[in-house]
Tab-separated table of C-alpha atoms in Angstrom:
chain	number	residue	atom	x	y	z
A	1	ASP	CA	4.440	1.357	15.535
A	2	ILE	CA	1.424	0.631	14.820
A	3	VAL	CA	0.905	-3.106	14.313
A	4	MET	CA	-2.419	-3.963	12.622
A	5	THR	CA	-4.289	-7.037	12.561
A	6	GLN	CA	-6.851	-8.693	11.104
A	7	SER	CA	-8.936	-11.357	10.630
A	8	PRO	CA	-10.227	-14.363	8.870
A	9	ASP	CA	-6.140	-14.964	7.201
A	10	SER	CA	-9.268	-16.298	4.222
A	11	LEU	CA	-12.486	-16.539	4.415
A	12	ALA	CA	-15.298	-18.255	1.078
A	13	VAL	CA	-18.647	-16.689	0.219
A	14	SER	CA	-21.242	-18.192	-2.443
A	15	LEU	CA	-22.262	-16.229	-4.538
A	16	GLY	CA	-24.617	-12.771	-3.557
A	17	GLU	CA	-23.762	-13.517	0.122
A	18	ARG	CA	-22.031	-11.052	2.361
A	19	ALA	CA	-18.269	-10.654	3.734
A	20	THR	CA	-16.734	-9.526	6.456
A	21	ILE	CA	-12.734	-8.260	7.159
A	22	ASN	CA	-12.148	-7.283	10.965
A	23	CYS	CA	-9.187	-4.918	11.263
A	24	LYS	CA	-8.034	-3.977	14.892
A	25	SER	CA	-5.099	-1.566	16.088
A	26	SER	CA	-3.024	-1.160	18.524
A	27	GLN	CA	-3.186	1.954	19.342
A	28	SER	CA	-7.049	4.476	18.264
A	29	LEU	CA	-6.420	5.863	14.258
A	30	LEU	CA	-8.519	8.661	15.258
A	31	SER	CA	-7.721	12.003	15.064
A	32	SER	CA	-9.312	15.391	14.603
A	33	ASN	CA	-12.646	13.330	13.549
A	34	ARG	CA	-10.935	11.176	11.380
A	35	ASN	CA	-10.203	8.251	11.218
A	36	PHE	CA	-6.048	7.077	9.464
A	37	LEU	CA	-7.492	4.256	7.782
A	38	THR	CA	-7.566	2.434	4.292
A	39	TRP	CA	-8.639	-0.465	2.477
A	40	TYR	CA	-6.575	-2.000	-0.778
A	41	GLN	CA	-7.682	-4.228	-3.112
A	42	GLN	CA	-4.784	-6.857	-5.209
A	43	LYS	CA	-6.081	-9.174	-7.470
A	44	PRO	CA	-3.494	-11.399	-8.511
A	45	GLY	CA	-0.567	-10.288	-11.352
A	46	GLN	CA	-2.198	-5.839	-10.319
A	47	PRO	CA	-1.100	-3.549	-7.513
A	48	PRO	CA	-3.198	-2.663	-5.684
A	49	LYS	CA	-7.015	-0.306	-6.342
A	50	LEU	CA	-7.575	2.039	-3.058
A	51	LEU	CA	-10.846	0.976	-1.579
A	52	ILE	CA	-12.123	2.936	0.834
A	53	TYR	CA	-9.753	5.843	2.488
A	54	GLY	CA	-10.923	7.149	6.806
A	55	ALA	CA	-12.890	4.216	6.925
A	56	SER	CA	-15.776	4.393	5.632
A	57	THR	CA	-15.177	6.836	2.332
A	58	ARG	CA	-15.218	5.250	-0.861
A	59	GLU	CA	-13.167	6.013	-3.502
A	60	SER	CA	-14.864	6.975	-6.827
A	61	GLY	CA	-15.515	4.639	-9.270
A	62	VAL	CA	-15.146	1.799	-6.062
A	63	PRO	CA	-19.127	0.027	-6.592
A	64	GLU	CA	-20.951	0.813	-4.080
A	65	ARG	CA	-21.184	-2.898	-2.198
A	66	PHE	CA	-17.695	-2.003	-0.666
A	67	SER	CA	-18.301	-0.594	2.748
A	68	GLY	CA	-15.969	0.453	5.478
A	69	SER	CA	-16.656	1.155	9.306
A	70	GLY	CA	-15.490	1.201	12.697
A	71	SER	CA	-14.151	3.722	14.740
A	72	GLY	CA	-10.408	4.052	16.768
A	73	ARG	CA	-8.969	0.743	16.764
A	74	ASP	CA	-11.946	-1.451	15.492
A	75	PHE	CA	-12.838	-1.471	11.066
A	76	THR	CA	-14.693	-4.144	9.362
A	77	LEU	CA	-14.851	-3.932	5.768
A	78	THR	CA	-17.785	-5.375	4.493
A	79	ILE	CA	-19.030	-6.210	0.494
A	80	THR	CA	-22.161	-6.801	0.069
A	81	SER	CA	-23.515	-9.686	-2.618
A	82	LEU	CA	-20.233	-10.870	-3.033
A	83	GLN	CA	-19.707	-10.705	-7.809
A	84	ALA	CA	-17.306	-13.250	-8.770
A	85	GLU	CA	-15.237	-10.640	-10.110
A	86	ASP	CA	-14.611	-9.582	-5.528
A	87	VAL	CA	-12.166	-12.363	-5.501
A	88	ALA	CA	-9.310	-10.898	-4.419
A	89	VAL	CA	-6.606	-10.042	-0.840
A	90	TYR	CA	-7.742	-7.641	0.778
A	91	TYR	CA	-5.561	-4.591	3.157
A	92	CYS	CA	-6.151	-2.763	5.740
A	93	LEU	CA	-3.474	0.334	5.956
A	94	GLN	CA	-3.085	2.670	8.527
A	95	THR	CA	-1.897	6.068	7.479
A	96	TYR	CA	-2.145	7.701	11.148
A	97	SER	CA	1.475	7.241	11.193
A	98	ALA	CA	5.497	6.411	10.096
A	99	PRO	CA	5.987	3.779	9.484
A	100	LEU	CA	2.923	3.203	8.300
A	101	THR	CA	2.032	-0.436	8.856
A	102	PHE	CA	-0.097	-2.930	6.427
A	103	GLY	CA	-2.370	-5.932	8.271
A	104	GLY	CA	-1.792	-9.773	7.082
A	105	GLY	CA	-4.101	-9.846	4.671
A	106	THR	CA	-6.917	-11.377	3.590
A	107	LYS	CA	-7.429	-13.971	0.898
A	108	LEU	CA	-11.366	-13.369	0.075
A	109	GLU	CA	-12.562	-16.857	-2.099
A	110	ILE	CA	-15.339	-17.611	-4.213
A	111	LYS	CA	-17.767	-20.943	-1.993
B	1	GLU	CA	-4.827	9.050	-17.359
B	2	VAL	CA	-2.908	8.551	-14.652
B	3	GLN	CA	0.295	6.272	-15.089
B	4	LEU	CA	2.911	5.379	-12.973
B	5	VAL	CA	6.281	3.314	-14.416
B	6	GLU	CA	8.465	2.108	-12.503
B	7	SER	CA	12.069	0.816	-13.478
B	8	GLY	CA	14.969	-0.918	-12.811
B	9	GLY	CA	14.163	-3.830	-11.322
B	10	GLY	CA	16.091	-7.164	-12.223
B	11	LEU	CA	18.552	-9.894	-10.514
B	12	VAL	CA	21.393	-8.615	-8.567
B	13	GLN	CA	23.758	-10.208	-5.871
B	14	PRO	CA	22.875	-9.698	-1.958
B	15	GLY	CA	25.729	-6.681	-0.603
B	16	GLY	CA	25.118	-5.286	-4.141
B	17	SER	CA	22.621	-2.028	-4.748
B	18	LEU	CA	20.208	-0.897	-7.216
B	19	ARG	CA	18.249	2.200	-8.253
B	20	LEU	CA	14.536	1.423	-8.980
B	21	SER	CA	13.124	4.972	-10.553
B	22	CYS	CA	9.542	6.058	-11.216
B	23	ALA	CA	8.232	8.084	-13.682
B	24	ALA	CA	4.696	10.115	-13.629
B	25	SER	CA	2.506	11.163	-15.843
B	26	GLY	CA	-1.048	12.551	-15.895
B	27	PHE	CA	-0.678	12.692	-11.833
B	28	SER	CA	-0.109	15.712	-10.071
B	29	PHE	CA	3.168	14.828	-9.141
B	30	SER	CA	4.719	17.700	-7.473
B	31	ASN	CA	1.521	18.122	-5.305
B	32	ASN	CA	1.655	14.580	-3.435
B	33	TRP	CA	3.265	12.447	-1.575
B	34	MET	CA	5.223	9.621	-3.654
B	35	THR	CA	5.692	5.921	-1.706
B	36	TRP	CA	7.487	2.745	-2.480
B	37	VAL	CA	5.485	-0.323	-1.143
B	38	ARG	CA	6.684	-3.977	-1.967
B	39	ARG	CA	5.195	-7.224	-1.563
B	40	ALA	CA	7.326	-10.093	-0.670
B	41	PRO	CA	6.546	-13.985	-2.843
B	42	GLY	CA	4.144	-15.587	-1.092
B	43	LYS	CA	3.540	-12.621	1.422
B	44	GLY	CA	1.493	-9.532	1.980
B	45	LEU	CA	2.393	-5.716	1.206
B	46	GLU	CA	4.853	-3.853	3.286
B	47	TRP	CA	5.361	-0.117	3.556
B	48	VAL	CA	9.173	0.312	2.625
B	49	ALA	CA	9.454	4.541	2.263
B	50	ASN	CA	8.067	7.195	1.700
B	51	ILE	CA	8.903	11.270	0.851
B	52	LYS	CA	7.126	14.620	1.398
B	53	GLN	CA	6.051	16.835	-1.762
B	54	ASP	CA	9.302	18.901	-1.284
B	55	GLY	CA	11.816	16.375	-1.195
B	56	ARG	CA	11.954	17.296	2.826
B	57	GLU	CA	10.696	14.737	4.785
B	58	LYS	CA	11.425	11.275	4.629
B	59	ASN	CA	10.116	8.295	6.370
B	60	TYR	CA	11.030	4.395	5.895
B	61	VAL	CA	10.725	0.664	7.764
B	62	ASP	CA	12.589	0.028	10.004
B	63	SER	CA	14.068	-2.793	8.583
B	64	VAL	CA	15.675	-0.431	5.256
B	65	LYS	CA	16.820	1.591	7.363
B	66	GLY	CA	20.228	3.172	6.297
B	67	ARG	CA	20.504	0.976	3.340
B	68	PHE	CA	17.287	2.771	0.859
B	69	THR	CA	17.359	6.410	0.060
B	70	ILE	CA	14.473	7.958	-1.750
B	71	SER	CA	14.458	10.682	-3.375
B	72	ARG	CA	12.128	13.061	-5.845
B	73	ASP	CA	12.317	15.603	-8.916
B	74	ASN	CA	9.429	17.185	-9.675
B	75	THR	CA	10.856	18.446	-12.734
B	76	LYS	CA	11.882	15.570	-14.139
B	77	ASN	CA	7.981	14.270	-12.224
B	78	SER	CA	10.216	11.562	-10.921
B	79	LEU	CA	10.599	8.977	-8.114
B	80	SER	CA	13.728	7.024	-7.029
B	81	LEU	CA	14.795	4.335	-4.941
B	82	GLN	CA	18.081	3.958	-4.389
B	83	MET	CA	18.647	0.762	-2.571
B	84	ASN	CA	21.788	-0.671	-1.206
B	85	SER	CA	23.771	-3.438	0.990
B	86	LEU	CA	20.942	-5.523	-0.134
B	87	ARG	CA	19.465	-8.955	1.021
B	88	VAL	CA	17.958	-12.514	0.203
B	89	GLU	CA	14.726	-10.674	2.381
B	90	ASP	CA	14.390	-7.490	0.476
B	91	THR	CA	13.120	-9.513	-2.535
B	92	ALA	CA	9.593	-8.810	-4.212
B	93	VAL	CA	7.698	-6.745	-6.453
B	94	TYR	CA	8.221	-2.515	-5.769
B	95	TYR	CA	5.419	-0.356	-6.401
B	96	CYS	CA	5.548	3.122	-6.728
B	97	ALA	CA	2.305	4.462	-5.544
B	98	GLY	CA	0.936	8.061	-4.739
B	99	GLY	CA	-1.556	10.270	-3.325
B	100	LEU	CA	-3.068	13.393	-0.779
B	101	GLY	CA	-1.405	13.417	2.727
B	102	PHE	CA	-0.166	8.848	3.189
B	103	THR	CA	-3.149	7.318	1.099
B	104	MET	CA	-1.821	6.112	-1.643
B	105	SER	CA	-4.671	6.625	-4.484
B	106	ALA	CA	-2.340	5.701	-8.386
B	107	TRP	CA	-0.102	2.920	-8.335
B	108	GLY	CA	1.963	1.522	-10.862
B	109	GLN	CA	2.158	-1.775	-11.756
B	110	GLY	CA	5.599	-2.852	-10.134
B	111	THR	CA	9.163	-4.104	-10.925
B	112	LEU	CA	10.780	-7.062	-9.671
B	113	VAL	CA	14.100	-6.752	-7.461
B	114	THR	CA	15.773	-10.921	-7.154
B	115	VAL	CA	18.797	-10.820	-4.489
B	116	SER	CA	19.937	-13.907	-4.834
B	117	SER	CA	23.891	-15.399	-5.660
């Protein structure tokens, strides 16, 4: 099974500042020039929400301050100009092969 | 509007069984992979199982293999998860989700399963 390691476990960032979350897979998620890596946001009491797929493609309706980057085994979710509504837990998920596996999650708070 | 609505959660004793259902509307159910994901109290998300559009391919996380069975009825836009031999560690909110390929773009609100004596 592919192991997904997220860092940090928690993060406190000031409003308007940048937040960066990292995700590393135990094997490459790159195939046919596509990275099988997605990012989700989960707020308390809500289901997860798809933010980014293919490592860098923003889902329709997701604000431009959310961006994904990386390839192969190393990936990053960046939130520029943090807003209060971005407080949540963020997860990476590999969709390269079953069983699909999530990272452990990063809890993002306001400093 | 896309709606996925889970039902069937509840309290069950260890070793017991439960069947979860997910009703889809406003969603191209028969064209999408469907998935169950869970979140145990105080823990992160865990992918549980998925099923291909035609129901011929199913995948499970190791911890539920042989105990859980995922199924779908495309005529009723319905997804199910039969859970047998339930353990305390199966306690979680179970989410139904779906999307193109393995990427889950639509999610239900979840149903709580509590396994306790």
